[in-house]
PDB file of C-alpha atoms in Angstrom:
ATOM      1  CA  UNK A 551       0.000   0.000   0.000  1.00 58.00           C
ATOM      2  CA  UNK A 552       1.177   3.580  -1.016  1.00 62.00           C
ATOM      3  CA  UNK A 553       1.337   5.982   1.499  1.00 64.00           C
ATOM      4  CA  UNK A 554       0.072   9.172   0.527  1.00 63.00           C
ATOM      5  CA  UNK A 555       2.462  12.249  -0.005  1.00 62.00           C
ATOM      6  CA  UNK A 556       2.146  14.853   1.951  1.00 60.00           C
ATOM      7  CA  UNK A 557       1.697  18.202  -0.030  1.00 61.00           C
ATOM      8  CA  UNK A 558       3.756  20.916   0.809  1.00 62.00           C
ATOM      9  CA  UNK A 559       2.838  23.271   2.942  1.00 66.00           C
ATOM     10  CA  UNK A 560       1.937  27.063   1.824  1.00 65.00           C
ATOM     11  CA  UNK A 561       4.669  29.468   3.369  1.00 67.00           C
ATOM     12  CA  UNK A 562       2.157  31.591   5.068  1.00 70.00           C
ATOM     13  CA  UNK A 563       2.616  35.451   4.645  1.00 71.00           C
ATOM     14  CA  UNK A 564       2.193  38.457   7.190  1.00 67.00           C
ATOM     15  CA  UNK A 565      -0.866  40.716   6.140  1.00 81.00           C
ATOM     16  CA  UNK A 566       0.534  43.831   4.639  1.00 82.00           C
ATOM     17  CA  UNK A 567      -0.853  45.482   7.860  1.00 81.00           C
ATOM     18  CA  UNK A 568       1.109  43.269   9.906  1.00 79.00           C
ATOM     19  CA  UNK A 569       4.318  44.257   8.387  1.00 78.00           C
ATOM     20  CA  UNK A 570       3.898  47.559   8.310  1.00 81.00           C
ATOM     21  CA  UNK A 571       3.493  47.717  11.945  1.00 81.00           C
ATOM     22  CA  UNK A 572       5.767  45.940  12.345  1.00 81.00           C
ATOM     23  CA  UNK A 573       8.214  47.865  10.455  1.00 79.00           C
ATOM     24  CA  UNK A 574       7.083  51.169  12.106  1.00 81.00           C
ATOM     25  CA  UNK A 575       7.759  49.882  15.699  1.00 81.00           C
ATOM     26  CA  UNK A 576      11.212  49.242  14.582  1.00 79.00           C
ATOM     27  CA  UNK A 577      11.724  52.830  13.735  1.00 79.00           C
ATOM     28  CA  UNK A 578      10.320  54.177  15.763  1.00 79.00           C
ATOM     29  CA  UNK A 579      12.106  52.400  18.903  1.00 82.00           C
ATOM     30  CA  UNK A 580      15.509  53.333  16.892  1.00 77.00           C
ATOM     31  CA  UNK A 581      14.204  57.013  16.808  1.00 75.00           C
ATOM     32  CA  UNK A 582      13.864  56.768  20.624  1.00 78.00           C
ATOM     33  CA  UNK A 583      16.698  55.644  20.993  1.00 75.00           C
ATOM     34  CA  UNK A 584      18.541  57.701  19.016  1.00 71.00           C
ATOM     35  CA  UNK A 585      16.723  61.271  20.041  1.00 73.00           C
ATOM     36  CA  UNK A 586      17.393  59.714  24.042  1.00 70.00           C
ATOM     37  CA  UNK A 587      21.438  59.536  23.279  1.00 68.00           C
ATOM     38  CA  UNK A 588      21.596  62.916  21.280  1.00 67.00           C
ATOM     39  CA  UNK A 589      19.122  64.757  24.027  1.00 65.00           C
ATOM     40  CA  UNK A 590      20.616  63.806  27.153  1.00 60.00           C
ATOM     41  CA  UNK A 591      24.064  65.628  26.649  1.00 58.00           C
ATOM     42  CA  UNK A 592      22.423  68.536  25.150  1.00 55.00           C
ATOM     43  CA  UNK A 593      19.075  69.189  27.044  1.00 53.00           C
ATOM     44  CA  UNK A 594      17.361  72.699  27.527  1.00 59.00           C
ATOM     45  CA  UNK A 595      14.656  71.533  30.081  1.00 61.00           C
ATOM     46  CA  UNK A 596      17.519  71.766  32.905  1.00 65.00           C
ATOM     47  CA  UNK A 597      16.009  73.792  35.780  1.00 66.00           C
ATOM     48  CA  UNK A 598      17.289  77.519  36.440  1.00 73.00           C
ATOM     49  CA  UNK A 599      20.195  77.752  39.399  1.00 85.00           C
ATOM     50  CA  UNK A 600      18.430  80.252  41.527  1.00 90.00           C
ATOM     51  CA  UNK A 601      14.962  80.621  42.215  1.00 88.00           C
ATOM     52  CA  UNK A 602      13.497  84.004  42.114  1.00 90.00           C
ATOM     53  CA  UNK A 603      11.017  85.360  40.217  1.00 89.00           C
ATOM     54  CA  UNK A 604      13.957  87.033  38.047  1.00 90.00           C
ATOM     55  CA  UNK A 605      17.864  85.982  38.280  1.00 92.00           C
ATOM     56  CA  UNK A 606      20.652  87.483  36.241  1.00 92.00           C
ATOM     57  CA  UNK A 607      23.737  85.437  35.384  1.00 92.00           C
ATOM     58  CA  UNK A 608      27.266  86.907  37.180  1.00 92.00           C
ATOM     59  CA  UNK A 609      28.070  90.287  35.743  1.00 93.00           C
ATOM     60  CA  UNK A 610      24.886  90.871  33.930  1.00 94.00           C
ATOM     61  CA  UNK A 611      24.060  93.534  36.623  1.00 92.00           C
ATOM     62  CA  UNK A 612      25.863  95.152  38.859  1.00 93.00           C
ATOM     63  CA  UNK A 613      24.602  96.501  42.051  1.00 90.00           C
ATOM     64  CA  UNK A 614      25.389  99.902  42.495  1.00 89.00           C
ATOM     65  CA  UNK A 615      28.655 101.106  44.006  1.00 88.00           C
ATOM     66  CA  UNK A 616      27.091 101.437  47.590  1.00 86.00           C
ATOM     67  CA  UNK A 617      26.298  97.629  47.333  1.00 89.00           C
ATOM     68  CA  UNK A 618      28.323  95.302  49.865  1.00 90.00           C
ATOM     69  CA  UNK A 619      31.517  93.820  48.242  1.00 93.00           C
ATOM     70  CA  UNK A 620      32.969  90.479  49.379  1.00 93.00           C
ATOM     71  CA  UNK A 621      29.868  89.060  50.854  1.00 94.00           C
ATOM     72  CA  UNK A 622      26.879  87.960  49.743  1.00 95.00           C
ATOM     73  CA  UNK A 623      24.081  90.386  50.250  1.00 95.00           C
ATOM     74  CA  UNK A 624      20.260  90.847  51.141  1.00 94.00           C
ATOM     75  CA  UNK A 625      19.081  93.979  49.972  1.00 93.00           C
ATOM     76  CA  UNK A 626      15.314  94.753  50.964  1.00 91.00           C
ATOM     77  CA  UNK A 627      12.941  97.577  49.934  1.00 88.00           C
ATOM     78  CA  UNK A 628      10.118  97.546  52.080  1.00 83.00           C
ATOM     79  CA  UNK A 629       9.257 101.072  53.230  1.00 71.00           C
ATOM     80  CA  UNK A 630       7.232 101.450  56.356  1.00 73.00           C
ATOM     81  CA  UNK A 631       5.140  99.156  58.319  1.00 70.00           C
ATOM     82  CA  UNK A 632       5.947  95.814  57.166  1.00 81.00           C
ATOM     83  CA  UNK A 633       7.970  94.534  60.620  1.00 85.00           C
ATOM     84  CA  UNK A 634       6.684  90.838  59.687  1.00 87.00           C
ATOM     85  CA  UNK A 635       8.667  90.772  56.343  1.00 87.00           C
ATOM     86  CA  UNK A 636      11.557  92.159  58.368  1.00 88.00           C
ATOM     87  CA  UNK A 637      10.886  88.679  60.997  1.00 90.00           C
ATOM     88  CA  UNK A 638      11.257  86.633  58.177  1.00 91.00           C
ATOM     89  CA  UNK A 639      14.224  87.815  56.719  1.00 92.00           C
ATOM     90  CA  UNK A 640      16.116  87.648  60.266  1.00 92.00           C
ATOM     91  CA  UNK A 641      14.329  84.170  60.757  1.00 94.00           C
ATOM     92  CA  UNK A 642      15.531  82.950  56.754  1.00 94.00           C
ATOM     93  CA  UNK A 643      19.268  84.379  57.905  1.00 94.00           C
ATOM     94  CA  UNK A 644      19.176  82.101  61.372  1.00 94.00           C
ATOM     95  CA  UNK A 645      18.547  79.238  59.465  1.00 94.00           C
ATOM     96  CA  UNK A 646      21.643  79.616  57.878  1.00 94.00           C
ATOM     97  CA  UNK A 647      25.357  78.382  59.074  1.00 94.00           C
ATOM     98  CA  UNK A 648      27.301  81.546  60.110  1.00 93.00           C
ATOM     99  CA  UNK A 649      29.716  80.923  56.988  1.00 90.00           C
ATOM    100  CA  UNK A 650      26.964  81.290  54.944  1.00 92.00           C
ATOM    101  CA  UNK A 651      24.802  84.107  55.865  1.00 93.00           C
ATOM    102  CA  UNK A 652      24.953  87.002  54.128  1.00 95.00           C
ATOM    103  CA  UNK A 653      24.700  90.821  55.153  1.00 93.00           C
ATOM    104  CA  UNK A 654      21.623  92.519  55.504  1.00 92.00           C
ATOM    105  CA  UNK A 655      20.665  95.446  54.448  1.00 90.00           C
ATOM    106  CA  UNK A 656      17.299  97.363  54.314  1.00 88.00           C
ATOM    107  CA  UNK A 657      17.645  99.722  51.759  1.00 83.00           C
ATOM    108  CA  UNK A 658      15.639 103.321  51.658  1.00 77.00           C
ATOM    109  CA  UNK A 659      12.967 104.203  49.160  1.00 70.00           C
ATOM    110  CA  UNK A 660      15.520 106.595  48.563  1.00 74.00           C
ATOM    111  CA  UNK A 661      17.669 104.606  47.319  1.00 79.00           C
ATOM    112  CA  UNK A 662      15.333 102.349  44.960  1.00 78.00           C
ATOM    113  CA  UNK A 663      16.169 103.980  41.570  1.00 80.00           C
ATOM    114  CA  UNK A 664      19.363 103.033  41.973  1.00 82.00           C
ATOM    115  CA  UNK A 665      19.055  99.550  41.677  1.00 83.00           C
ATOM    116  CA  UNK A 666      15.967  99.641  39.348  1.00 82.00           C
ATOM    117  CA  UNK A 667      13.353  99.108  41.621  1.00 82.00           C
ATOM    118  CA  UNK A 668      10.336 101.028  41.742  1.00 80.00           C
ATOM    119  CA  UNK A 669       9.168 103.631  44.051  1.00 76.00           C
ATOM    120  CA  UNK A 670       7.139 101.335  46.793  1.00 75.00           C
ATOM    121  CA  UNK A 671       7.797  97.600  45.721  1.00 79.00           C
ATOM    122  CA  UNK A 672       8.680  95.115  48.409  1.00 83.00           C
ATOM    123  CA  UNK A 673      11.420  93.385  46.792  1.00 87.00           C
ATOM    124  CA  UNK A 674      14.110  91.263  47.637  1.00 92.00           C
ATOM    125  CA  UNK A 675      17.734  91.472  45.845  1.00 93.00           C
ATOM    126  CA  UNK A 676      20.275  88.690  46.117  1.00 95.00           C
ATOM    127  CA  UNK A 677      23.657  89.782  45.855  1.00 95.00           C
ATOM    128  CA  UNK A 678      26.749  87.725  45.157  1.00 95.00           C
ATOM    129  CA  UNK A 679      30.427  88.092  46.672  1.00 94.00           C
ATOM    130  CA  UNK A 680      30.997  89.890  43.365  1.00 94.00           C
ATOM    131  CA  UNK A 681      28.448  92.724  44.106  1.00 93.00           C
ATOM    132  CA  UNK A 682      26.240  91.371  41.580  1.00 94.00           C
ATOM    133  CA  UNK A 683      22.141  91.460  41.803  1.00 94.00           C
ATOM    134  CA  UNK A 684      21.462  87.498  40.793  1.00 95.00           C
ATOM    135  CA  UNK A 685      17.913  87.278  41.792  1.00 94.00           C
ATOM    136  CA  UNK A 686      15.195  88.983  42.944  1.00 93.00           C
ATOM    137  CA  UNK A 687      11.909  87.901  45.057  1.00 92.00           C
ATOM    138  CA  UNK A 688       8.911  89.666  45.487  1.00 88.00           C
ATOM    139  CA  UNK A 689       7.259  89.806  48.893  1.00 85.00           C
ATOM    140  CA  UNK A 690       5.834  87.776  50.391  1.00 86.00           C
ATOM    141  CA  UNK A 691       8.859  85.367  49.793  1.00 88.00           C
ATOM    142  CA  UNK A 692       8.901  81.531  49.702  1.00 90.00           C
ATOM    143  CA  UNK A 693      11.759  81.447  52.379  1.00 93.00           C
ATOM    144  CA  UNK A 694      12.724  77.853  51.310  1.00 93.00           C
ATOM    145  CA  UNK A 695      13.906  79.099  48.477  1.00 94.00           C
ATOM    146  CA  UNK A 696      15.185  82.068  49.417  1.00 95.00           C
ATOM    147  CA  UNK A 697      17.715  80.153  51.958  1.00 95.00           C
ATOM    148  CA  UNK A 698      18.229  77.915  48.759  1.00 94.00           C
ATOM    149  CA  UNK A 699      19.525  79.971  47.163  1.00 95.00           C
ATOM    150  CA  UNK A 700      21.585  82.138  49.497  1.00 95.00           C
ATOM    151  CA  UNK A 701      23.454  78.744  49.813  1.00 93.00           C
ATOM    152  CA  UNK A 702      24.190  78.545  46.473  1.00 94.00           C
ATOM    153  CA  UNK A 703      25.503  82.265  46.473  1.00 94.00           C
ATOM    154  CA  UNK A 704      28.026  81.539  49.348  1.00 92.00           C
ATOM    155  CA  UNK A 705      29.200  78.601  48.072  1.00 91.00           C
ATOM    156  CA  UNK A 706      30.496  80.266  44.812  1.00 88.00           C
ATOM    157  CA  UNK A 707      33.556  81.715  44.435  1.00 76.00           C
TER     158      UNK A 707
END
């Protein structure tokens, strides 16, 4: 008795769909991949050094002549009647280690113009070693960050 042959089997195809999803994941893992090596040694989402609501890079803006040299610096505009804002600075400075705390100094309306602040603003200036304004903070402050980044300040040189 013959055995019957057995008939080759049909080499079964991937739907056209198939294959082009196929072929789209690949790219599109090797774009990933790609964009992830090239973007992590040049990325622009890095978050800013200091923390204020505005912060100049060293030698972008000198404070004026009168400004402390060699230390950092609080400057505060805060005309009359606002002894609480004064608490908090002195509380912000305690936190502080004595290397690191800077001078204060509570500046006149008078002398406002001077560093570009305007008439009756409480403000907060940051000043580096340098004499430099590097950030500013309106009032009232967030003192976390304010001690943040008076830490930062001391520690450059």
């Amino acid at each position: 008795m013959l055995e019957p042959t057995v008939a080759a089997q049909p080499i079964r195809r991937l739907p056209l769909w198939a294959a082009v999803l196929f072929g789209a994941a690949v790219l599109g893992i090797a774009g990933a991949a790609l964009t992830h090596a090239y973007a992590a040694h040049s990325s622009t989402d890095a978050l800013p050094l200091l923390h204020g609501q505005a912060s100049w890079a060293p030698g972008s803006r000198p404070a004026p002549v009168s400004a402390p040299r060699g230390v950092t610096a609080m400057v505060a505009f805060l005309g009359r009647g606002c002894a609480p804002c004064v608490v908090e600075l002195r509380r912000i400075v305690r936190r502080l280690p004595a290397a690191e705390r800077p001078v204060i100094v509570m500046a006149p309306v008078s002398a406002a113009a001077a560093y570009g602040v305007a008439r009756g603003r409480r403000l907060l200036l940051l000043l580096d070693r340098r004499g430099d304004e590097r950030t500013g903070y309106a009032f009232p402050l967030a003192p976390a960050f304010v001690e943040g980044d008076l830490r930062i300040l001391a520690r450059e040189r």
